[in-house]
Amino acid sequence: MSSPADAPDDDLAVPSEPALPARCEVLVVGAGPAGSACAAHLARAGHEVWLVDQHDFPRDKVCGDGLIPDAHQALQRLGVLDEVMRHAHAVSHVRCVAPRGGHVDVPGTLAVLPRRRLDALLCRHARRSGARVLTPARFESLIEQDGQVVGARLVHGGQTREVHTRWVVMATGAHVPALARTGLCDRRTPSGVALRAYVHHPGLAESHRTMDVVWHRALRPGYGWIFPCGGDVYNIGVGAFFRRGDTRERDRAADANLREVFDAFTRLYEPARALMDGGTMQGELRGAPLRCTLSGARSGRPGLLATGEMLGSTYDFTGEGIGKALETGLMAADTLLGAGTDDHATLADYERRLDTLRPKFALYERANRVNAHPWLADLVIWRARRSPRLLQRMSGVLNETSNPGHLISARGLLRLLTG
Ligand SMILES: Cc1cc2nc3c(=O)[nH]c(=O)nc-3n(C[C@H](O)[C@H](O)[C@H](O)COP(=O)(O)OP(=O)(O)OC[C@H]3O[C@@H](n4cnc5c(N)ncnc54)[C@H](O)[C@@H]3O)c2cc1C
């Protein structure tokens, strides 16, 4: 049986244009959630957009595949939510499991869809919205004139091609090589690393319907997860998140072999053990870096915007980034829709839009201390099992109507202890 990472989804193939034009209005590089959202939104508004990616679609992307409420909202705004949900496996709760085994089920609007499918649907949506898609085309470098970005060089069909543009939008995700060639990179090291596998297990279906997130000393500074993809297939993985400036923690996590952490997860969490013992792994255990905290890269320079995980748009603490990649992609598009001839004003406008997200990222950064000190999860979950109000607040965090930092700030902890 093929894995969701390499299933022959011929129905999802996204046709490519044969060649690049010499000139276009906007070039979007990277057709993940950020790039496809940006291209779809601009094209729908009537702009001439080319969307390029180094891979043909469908293609795999290492991810937990979880769609949390912010992703649902962004997909809705893009006009593709219904189509995505026809392919996705809807889930009603996140199960938060503490080191001592206590758990709480937090309700939310959730779904799981392997990225091979999701990203193909998004890229196809961009194409249907009017964007021209060219794959496989690898970004090599920017073309600049007097400090202004005026286009890009791409390798397509074994040859280097140049395309001149009014704007280039870079959406190449967490991998550094493309970012490093834009002149926008402030930090090369990732904020975290994570790995996942797909496992087929027909016997687990009845008992296992939640998206499980598990904290434990052995998983520090991170957590393990099991997300049901539907069709008796589960996405199981572990991630490690380094707090900014905490080099000791980063070094410890770098030393820890994530495969060993994965093995520990499958020993210490009973459903993970049952999944691995009775299931069949589909494909490889694969890892990837994450860039979080909306930092590590500048958002643009004249003629150039960066968006998505390239900008650090993934939340640390939870590692969720599909929703915010879509949102920042839409923000980049909205910025260009309002752009005039003054690029500095356009860049300032984009920064202002991104600033509206920064308080949320700061709170998730604070909440990330749970990954380093999992006993905090024991405390929060123990209390949430007794307090419907706290459970409601946790659901609010998931649904982005309340703040995660409040759950584990000093004041929040005091409130937890004192009721
Ligand atoms: C193991 C793991 C688990 C995760 N789990 C979840 C989860 O459950 N839910 C969630 O919301 N988020 C999760 N995330 C985070 C999520 O994967 C990212 O936030 C999201 O993919 C970012 O989207 P993006 O569009 O910015 O970048 P990407 O999705 O990485 O897309 C970037 C695109 O750019 C292309 N590209 C790169 N370089 C070039 C080049 N030189 N030329 C042309 N194209 C190029 C790539 O091929 C790719 O298609 C997880 C991440 C990891 C690593």
Coordinates of C-alpha atoms and ligand atoms in Angstrom, one line a residue:
M1 CA 0.0 0.0 0.0
S2 CA 1.4 3.4 -0.9
S3 CA 1.8 6.1 1.8
P4 CA -0.1 9.5 1.8
A5 CA 3.4 10.9 1.0
D6 CA 3.7 9.1 -2.3
A7 CA 0.2 8.0 -3.3
P8 CA -0.4 8.1 -7.0
D9 CA -2.9 11.0 -6.8
D10 CA -3.1 11.5 -10.6
D11 CA -6.3 13.4 -10.1
L12 CA -4.3 16.0 -8.2
A13 CA -1.6 16.6 -10.9
V14 CA -1.2 20.3 -11.5
P15 CA -0.3 21.0 -15.1
S16 CA 2.7 23.2 -15.7
E17 CA 3.1 25.9 -18.4
P18 CA 5.8 25.0 -20.9
A19 CA 8.1 28.0 -20.3
L20 CA 8.6 31.2 -18.4
P21 CA 7.8 34.6 -20.0
A22 CA 10.6 37.2 -20.2
R23 CA 8.6 39.5 -18.1
C24 CA 5.6 39.3 -15.7
E25 CA 4.0 41.5 -13.1
V26 CA 4.4 39.3 -10.0
L27 CA 6.6 36.1 -9.6
V28 CA 5.8 34.0 -6.5
V29 CA 8.5 31.5 -5.7
G30 CA 7.3 28.4 -3.7
A31 CA 3.9 26.8 -4.0
G32 CA 3.3 25.8 -0.4
P33 CA 0.4 27.2 1.5
A34 CA 1.9 30.7 1.7
G35 CA 2.9 31.0 -2.0
S36 CA -0.3 29.4 -3.4
A37 CA -2.5 31.6 -1.2
C38 CA -0.6 34.7 -2.3
A39 CA -0.8 33.8 -6.0
A40 CA -4.4 32.8 -5.9
H41 CA -5.5 36.0 -4.2
L42 CA -3.5 38.3 -6.6
A43 CA -4.6 36.4 -9.7
R44 CA -8.3 36.5 -8.6
A45 CA -8.0 40.2 -8.4
G46 CA -6.8 40.3 -12.0
H47 CA -3.1 40.5 -11.6
E48 CA -0.6 38.7 -13.9
V49 CA 1.0 36.2 -11.5
W50 CA 3.5 33.3 -12.1
L51 CA 3.8 30.7 -9.4
V52 CA 6.9 28.5 -9.5
D53 CA 8.1 25.6 -7.4
Q54 CA 11.1 23.3 -7.6
H55 CA 8.8 20.3 -7.5
D56 CA 5.9 19.1 -9.7
F57 CA 2.6 18.7 -7.9
P58 CA 1.5 16.7 -6.1
R59 CA 4.6 16.5 -3.9
D60 CA 5.3 15.5 -0.3
K61 CA 6.0 17.9 2.5
V62 CA 7.1 16.7 5.9
C63 CA 4.4 17.9 8.3
G64 CA 1.9 16.7 11.0
D65 CA -0.9 17.6 8.4
G66 CA -3.1 19.1 11.2
L67 CA -5.4 21.9 10.1
I68 CA -6.3 24.0 13.2
P69 CA -9.0 26.8 13.2
D70 CA -6.7 29.5 11.8
A71 CA -6.1 27.4 8.7
H72 CA -9.8 26.8 8.3
Q73 CA -10.4 30.5 8.5
A74 CA -7.7 31.3 5.9
L75 CA -8.9 28.5 3.6
Q76 CA -12.4 30.0 3.9
R77 CA -11.1 33.4 2.9
L78 CA -9.3 31.9 0.0
G79 CA -12.5 30.2 -1.2
V80 CA -11.1 26.7 -1.0
L81 CA -12.3 25.4 2.4
D82 CA -15.2 23.2 1.1
E83 CA -12.9 21.5 -1.4
V84 CA -10.2 20.9 1.1
M85 CA -12.7 19.5 3.6
R86 CA -14.0 17.0 1.0
H87 CA -10.6 15.5 1.1
A88 CA -9.7 16.0 4.7
H89 CA -10.5 13.9 7.8
A90 CA -12.5 16.1 10.2
V91 CA -11.6 15.9 13.9
S92 CA -13.5 17.4 16.8
H93 CA -10.9 17.5 19.6
V94 CA -7.2 17.9 20.4
R95 CA -6.3 15.5 23.2
C96 CA -3.6 17.1 25.4
V97 CA -1.8 14.4 27.4
A98 CA 0.4 15.3 30.3
P99 CA 3.6 13.5 31.5
R100 CA 1.7 11.7 34.3
G101 CA -0.9 10.5 31.9
G102 CA -3.8 12.8 32.7
H103 CA -5.5 14.1 29.6
V104 CA -8.1 16.7 28.5
D105 CA -9.9 16.8 25.2
V106 CA -10.1 20.4 23.9
P107 CA -12.8 21.0 21.3
G108 CA -12.0 22.9 18.1
T109 CA -12.6 23.1 14.3
L110 CA -10.0 20.6 13.2
A111 CA -9.0 18.4 10.3
V112 CA -6.1 16.4 9.0
L113 CA -5.1 16.2 5.4
P114 CA -1.7 14.9 4.2
R115 CA 0.3 17.8 2.6
R116 CA 0.7 15.9 -0.6
R117 CA -3.0 16.4 -1.2
L118 CA -3.5 19.8 0.6
D119 CA -0.7 21.6 -1.3
A120 CA -1.8 20.1 -4.6
L121 CA -5.3 21.4 -4.0
L122 CA -4.0 24.9 -3.1
C123 CA -1.7 25.0 -6.1
R124 CA -4.5 23.9 -8.3
H125 CA -6.7 26.6 -6.7
A126 CA -4.1 29.2 -7.6
R127 CA -4.1 28.0 -11.1
R128 CA -7.9 28.0 -11.4
S129 CA -7.8 31.6 -10.0
G130 CA -5.7 32.6 -12.9
A131 CA -2.1 32.2 -11.8
R132 CA 0.2 30.6 -14.3
V133 CA 2.1 27.6 -12.7
L134 CA 5.6 26.6 -13.7
T135 CA 7.1 23.4 -12.3
P136 CA 9.7 22.1 -11.7
A137 CA 11.5 25.5 -11.6
R138 CA 14.2 26.1 -9.0
F139 CA 14.9 29.6 -7.8
E140 CA 18.6 30.4 -8.2
S141 CA 19.1 34.1 -7.5
L142 CA 17.5 37.6 -7.7
I143 CA 18.1 40.1 -10.5
E144 CA 18.9 43.5 -9.0
Q145 CA 19.3 47.0 -10.4
D146 CA 20.6 49.8 -8.1
G147 CA 19.4 47.9 -5.0
Q148 CA 16.0 47.2 -6.4
V149 CA 14.9 43.6 -7.1
V150 CA 13.7 43.5 -10.7
G151 CA 13.4 39.8 -11.3
A152 CA 14.8 36.3 -10.7
R153 CA 16.8 33.5 -12.3
L154 CA 15.3 30.1 -12.3
V155 CA 16.5 26.7 -13.5
H156 CA 13.9 25.1 -15.6
G157 CA 14.3 22.3 -18.1
G158 CA 18.0 22.1 -17.3
Q159 CA 18.6 25.8 -18.3
T160 CA 18.8 29.0 -16.3
R161 CA 16.1 31.4 -17.3
E162 CA 15.6 35.0 -16.4
V163 CA 12.3 36.6 -15.7
H164 CA 11.9 40.4 -15.1
T165 CA 9.1 41.4 -12.7
R166 CA 7.6 44.3 -10.8
W167 CA 7.5 42.2 -7.6
V168 CA 9.0 38.9 -6.5
V169 CA 7.3 37.2 -3.6
M170 CA 9.5 34.6 -1.9
A171 CA 7.6 31.7 -0.1
T172 CA 10.2 29.0 0.0
G173 CA 9.5 27.8 3.6
A174 CA 11.9 26.8 6.4
H175 CA 14.9 25.6 4.2
V176 CA 17.6 28.2 4.3
P177 CA 19.3 28.0 0.8
A178 CA 16.8 30.1 -1.0
L179 CA 16.3 32.5 1.9
A180 CA 20.1 33.0 2.1
R181 CA 20.1 34.2 -1.5
T182 CA 17.6 37.0 -1.0
G183 CA 19.6 39.1 1.4
L184 CA 16.8 39.0 3.9
C185 CA 18.2 36.2 6.2
D186 CA 19.0 37.3 9.8
R187 CA 19.3 33.8 11.3
R188 CA 20.2 30.6 9.6
T189 CA 19.5 28.2 12.5
P190 CA 16.0 26.8 12.6
S191 CA 13.7 27.3 15.6
G192 CA 13.0 23.6 15.8
V193 CA 13.1 20.3 14.1
A194 CA 10.4 17.6 13.8
L195 CA 9.9 14.3 12.1
R196 CA 7.0 12.2 11.2
A197 CA 5.9 8.8 9.8
Y198 CA 2.6 7.5 8.3
V199 CA 1.4 4.3 9.8
H200 CA -1.6 2.2 8.6
H201 CA -3.5 0.4 11.4
P202 CA -7.0 -0.8 10.7
G203 CA -7.6 -1.9 14.3
L204 CA -7.1 1.5 15.9
A205 CA -9.9 3.4 14.1
E206 CA -12.6 2.9 16.7
S207 CA -10.6 3.9 19.7
H208 CA -8.6 6.7 18.1
R209 CA -10.4 9.7 16.8
T210 CA -8.6 12.7 18.5
M211 CA -5.5 14.7 17.5
D212 CA -3.2 13.7 20.4
V213 CA -0.5 15.9 21.6
V214 CA 1.7 14.4 24.3
W215 CA 4.2 16.1 26.7
H216 CA 6.8 14.1 28.6
R217 CA 10.2 14.6 30.2
A218 CA 11.7 12.2 27.6
L219 CA 10.3 14.4 24.8
R220 CA 11.8 17.7 26.1
P221 CA 12.0 20.4 24.6
G222 CA 9.1 19.3 22.5
Y223 CA 6.2 16.9 22.3
G224 CA 4.9 13.9 20.4
W225 CA 1.7 13.6 18.3
I226 CA -0.7 11.2 16.6
F227 CA -3.1 12.7 14.1
P228 CA -5.6 10.5 12.3
C229 CA -5.6 11.1 8.5
G230 CA -8.6 8.9 7.8
G231 CA -8.6 5.6 5.9
D232 CA -6.9 3.9 9.0
V233 CA -3.7 6.0 8.4
Y234 CA -2.1 8.0 11.2
N235 CA 0.5 10.7 11.1
I236 CA 2.8 10.1 14.1
G237 CA 5.8 12.3 15.0
V238 CA 7.9 14.2 17.5
G239 CA 9.2 17.8 17.4
A240 CA 11.8 19.7 19.4
F241 CA 11.6 23.5 19.8
F242 CA 14.5 25.7 20.9
R243 CA 13.7 28.8 22.8
R244 CA 15.2 32.0 21.3
G245 CA 18.5 32.8 23.0
D246 CA 18.6 29.6 25.0
T247 CA 21.7 28.1 23.4
R248 CA 22.0 25.4 26.1
E249 CA 18.6 24.1 25.3
R250 CA 19.3 24.3 21.5
D251 CA 22.6 22.4 22.0
R252 CA 20.9 19.8 24.1
A253 CA 18.2 19.3 21.5
A254 CA 20.7 19.3 18.7
D255 CA 22.6 16.5 20.5
A256 CA 19.4 14.5 21.1
N257 CA 18.8 12.2 18.2
L258 CA 15.2 12.9 17.1
R259 CA 14.8 9.3 16.0
E260 CA 15.6 8.2 19.5
V261 CA 13.1 10.7 20.8
F262 CA 10.6 9.1 18.4
D263 CA 11.4 5.7 19.7
A264 CA 10.9 6.9 23.3
F265 CA 7.5 8.3 22.3
T266 CA 6.4 5.0 20.9
R267 CA 7.4 3.3 24.1
L268 CA 6.0 5.8 26.6
Y269 CA 2.6 6.6 25.1
E270 CA 0.4 3.5 24.9
P271 CA -1.6 4.5 21.7
A272 CA 1.7 5.2 20.0
R273 CA 3.0 1.8 21.1
A274 CA -0.2 0.1 19.8
L275 CA 0.1 2.0 16.5
M276 CA 3.7 0.9 15.9
D277 CA 3.3 -2.6 17.2
G278 CA 0.1 -3.5 15.2
G279 CA 0.5 -1.1 12.3
T280 CA 2.5 -1.0 9.1
M281 CA 4.7 2.0 8.5
Q282 CA 4.1 3.6 5.1
G283 CA 7.3 5.2 3.7
E284 CA 10.1 6.6 5.7
L285 CA 10.4 8.5 9.0
R286 CA 11.2 11.9 7.7
G287 CA 12.3 15.1 9.4
A288 CA 12.3 18.9 8.5
P289 CA 13.3 22.2 10.2
L290 CA 10.8 24.8 11.4
R291 CA 11.2 28.5 11.5
C292 CA 9.1 30.2 14.2
T293 CA 8.4 33.4 16.2
L294 CA 7.9 35.6 13.1
S295 CA 11.6 36.4 13.3
G296 CA 14.9 35.3 11.6
A297 CA 14.3 37.1 8.3
R298 CA 13.3 40.6 7.1
S299 CA 10.0 40.9 5.4
G300 CA 11.2 42.5 2.2
R301 CA 13.2 45.1 0.3
P302 CA 12.3 47.2 -2.8
G303 CA 10.8 44.8 -5.4
L304 CA 10.8 41.8 -3.0
L305 CA 8.4 40.5 -0.3
A306 CA 9.0 37.4 1.8
T307 CA 6.1 35.4 3.2
G308 CA 5.2 32.2 5.1
E309 CA 7.6 30.1 7.1
M310 CA 10.5 31.8 5.4
L311 CA 9.6 34.7 7.7
G312 CA 9.2 32.4 10.7
S313 CA 5.4 32.3 10.4
T314 CA 5.1 28.9 12.3
Y315 CA 4.1 29.0 15.9
D316 CA 6.6 27.6 18.3
F317 CA 5.1 25.7 21.3
T318 CA 2.6 24.0 18.9
G319 CA 4.6 23.9 15.6
E320 CA 1.5 24.8 13.6
G321 CA 2.2 26.9 10.6
I322 CA -0.2 26.1 7.8
G323 CA -2.8 28.7 8.9
K324 CA -0.3 31.5 9.5
A325 CA 1.5 30.6 6.2
L326 CA -1.8 31.1 4.4
E327 CA -2.5 34.3 6.4
T328 CA 0.9 35.9 5.7
G329 CA 0.5 34.9 2.0
L330 CA -2.8 36.6 1.9
M331 CA -1.2 39.6 3.6
A332 CA 1.5 39.8 1.0
A333 CA -1.1 39.7 -1.7
D334 CA -3.3 42.4 0.0
T335 CA -0.2 44.6 0.3
L336 CA 0.6 44.3 -3.4
L337 CA -3.1 44.9 -4.3
G338 CA -2.8 48.3 -2.5
A339 CA 0.8 49.1 -3.7
G340 CA 1.6 52.3 -5.5
T341 CA 4.9 53.3 -7.1
D342 CA 6.7 53.9 -3.7
D343 CA 8.2 50.5 -2.7
H344 CA 9.2 51.8 0.7
A345 CA 5.6 52.7 1.4
T346 CA 4.5 49.2 0.3
L347 CA 7.1 47.6 2.5
A348 CA 6.0 49.7 5.5
D349 CA 2.4 48.6 4.8
Y350 CA 3.4 45.0 4.7
E351 CA 5.2 45.4 8.0
R352 CA 2.2 47.0 9.6
R353 CA 0.0 44.0 8.6
L354 CA 2.6 41.5 9.9
D355 CA 2.8 43.6 13.2
T356 CA -0.9 42.7 13.8
L357 CA 0.3 39.0 14.2
R358 CA 3.3 39.7 16.5
P359 CA 1.5 39.8 19.8
K360 CA 0.1 36.3 19.1
F361 CA 3.6 35.0 18.2
A362 CA 5.0 36.5 21.4
L363 CA 2.4 34.7 23.5
Y364 CA 3.1 31.4 21.8
E365 CA 6.8 32.0 22.4
R366 CA 6.0 32.3 26.1
A367 CA 3.8 29.2 26.0
N368 CA 6.7 27.3 24.5
R369 CA 8.1 26.9 28.1
V370 CA 5.7 23.9 28.4
N371 CA 7.9 22.1 25.9
A372 CA 10.9 22.6 28.0
H373 CA 9.2 22.1 31.4
P374 CA 6.5 19.5 30.7
W375 CA 5.4 19.4 34.4
L376 CA 3.5 22.6 33.5
A377 CA 1.3 20.5 31.2
D378 CA 0.5 18.2 34.2
L379 CA -0.6 21.3 36.1
V380 CA -2.7 22.9 33.4
I381 CA -4.3 19.6 32.4
W382 CA -5.0 18.5 36.0
R383 CA -6.7 21.9 36.5
A384 CA -8.6 21.9 33.2
R385 CA -10.2 18.5 34.1
R386 CA -11.8 20.2 37.1
S387 CA -12.5 23.6 35.6
P388 CA -14.9 24.0 32.6
R389 CA -13.9 27.6 32.4
L390 CA -10.2 26.7 31.9
L391 CA -11.2 24.1 29.3
Q392 CA -13.1 26.8 27.6
R393 CA -10.0 29.1 27.7
M394 CA -7.9 26.3 26.2
S395 CA -10.5 25.9 23.4
G396 CA -10.3 29.6 22.9
V397 CA -6.5 29.3 22.5
L398 CA -7.0 26.7 19.8
N399 CA -9.7 28.7 18.1
E400 CA -7.6 31.9 18.4
T401 CA -10.1 33.7 20.5
S402 CA -7.9 33.7 23.7
N403 CA -4.2 33.8 24.3
P404 CA -1.9 30.8 25.1
G405 CA 0.5 32.9 27.1
H406 CA -2.2 33.6 29.7
L407 CA -2.4 29.9 30.5
I408 CA 1.2 29.6 31.7
S409 CA 2.2 33.1 32.5
A410 CA 3.2 33.6 36.2
R411 CA -0.2 35.3 36.7
G412 CA -2.0 32.5 34.9
L413 CA -0.2 29.8 36.9
L414 CA -1.1 31.6 40.1
R415 CA -4.7 31.7 39.0
L416 CA -4.5 28.0 38.2
L417 CA -3.2 27.1 41.6
T418 CA -5.5 29.3 43.5
G419 CA -8.5 28.5 41.4
Ligands
LIG1 C1 7.4 17.6 11.1 C2 6.6 18.8 11.0 C3 5.2 18.8 11.4 C4 4.4 19.9 11.2 N1 3.1 19.8 11.6 C5 2.2 20.8 11.3 C6 0.8 20.6 11.6 O1 0.4 19.6 12.0 N2 0.0 21.7 11.3 C7 0.5 22.9 10.9 O2 -0.3 23.8 10.7 N3 1.8 23.0 10.6 C8 2.7 22.0 10.8 N4 4.0 22.2 10.5 C9 4.5 23.5 10.0 C10 4.2 23.6 8.5 O3 4.7 22.5 7.8 C11 4.7 24.9 7.9 O4 4.3 26.0 8.7 C12 4.2 25.2 6.5 O5 4.5 24.2 5.6 C13 4.8 26.5 6.0 O6 4.2 26.8 4.7 P1 5.0 27.6 3.6 O7 4.2 27.8 2.4 O8 5.6 28.8 4.2 O9 6.3 26.7 3.2 P2 6.4 25.2 2.6 O10 5.1 24.5 2.9 O11 7.7 24.7 3.1 O12 6.4 25.5 1.0 C14 7.6 26.0 0.5 C15 7.6 25.6 -1.0 O13 8.8 26.3 -1.6 C16 9.4 25.4 -2.5 N5 10.8 25.8 -2.6 C17 11.8 25.8 -1.7 N6 12.9 26.2 -2.2 C18 12.7 26.5 -3.5 C19 13.5 26.9 -4.6 N7 14.8 27.2 -4.4 N8 13.0 27.1 -5.8 C20 11.6 26.9 -6.0 N9 10.8 26.4 -5.0 C21 11.3 26.2 -3.8 C22 9.2 24.0 -1.8 O14 9.3 23.0 -2.8 C23 7.8 24.1 -1.2 O15 6.8 23.7 -2.1 C24 4.9 21.1 10.7 C25 6.2 21.1 10.2 C26 7.1 20.0 10.4 C27 8.5 20.1 9.9

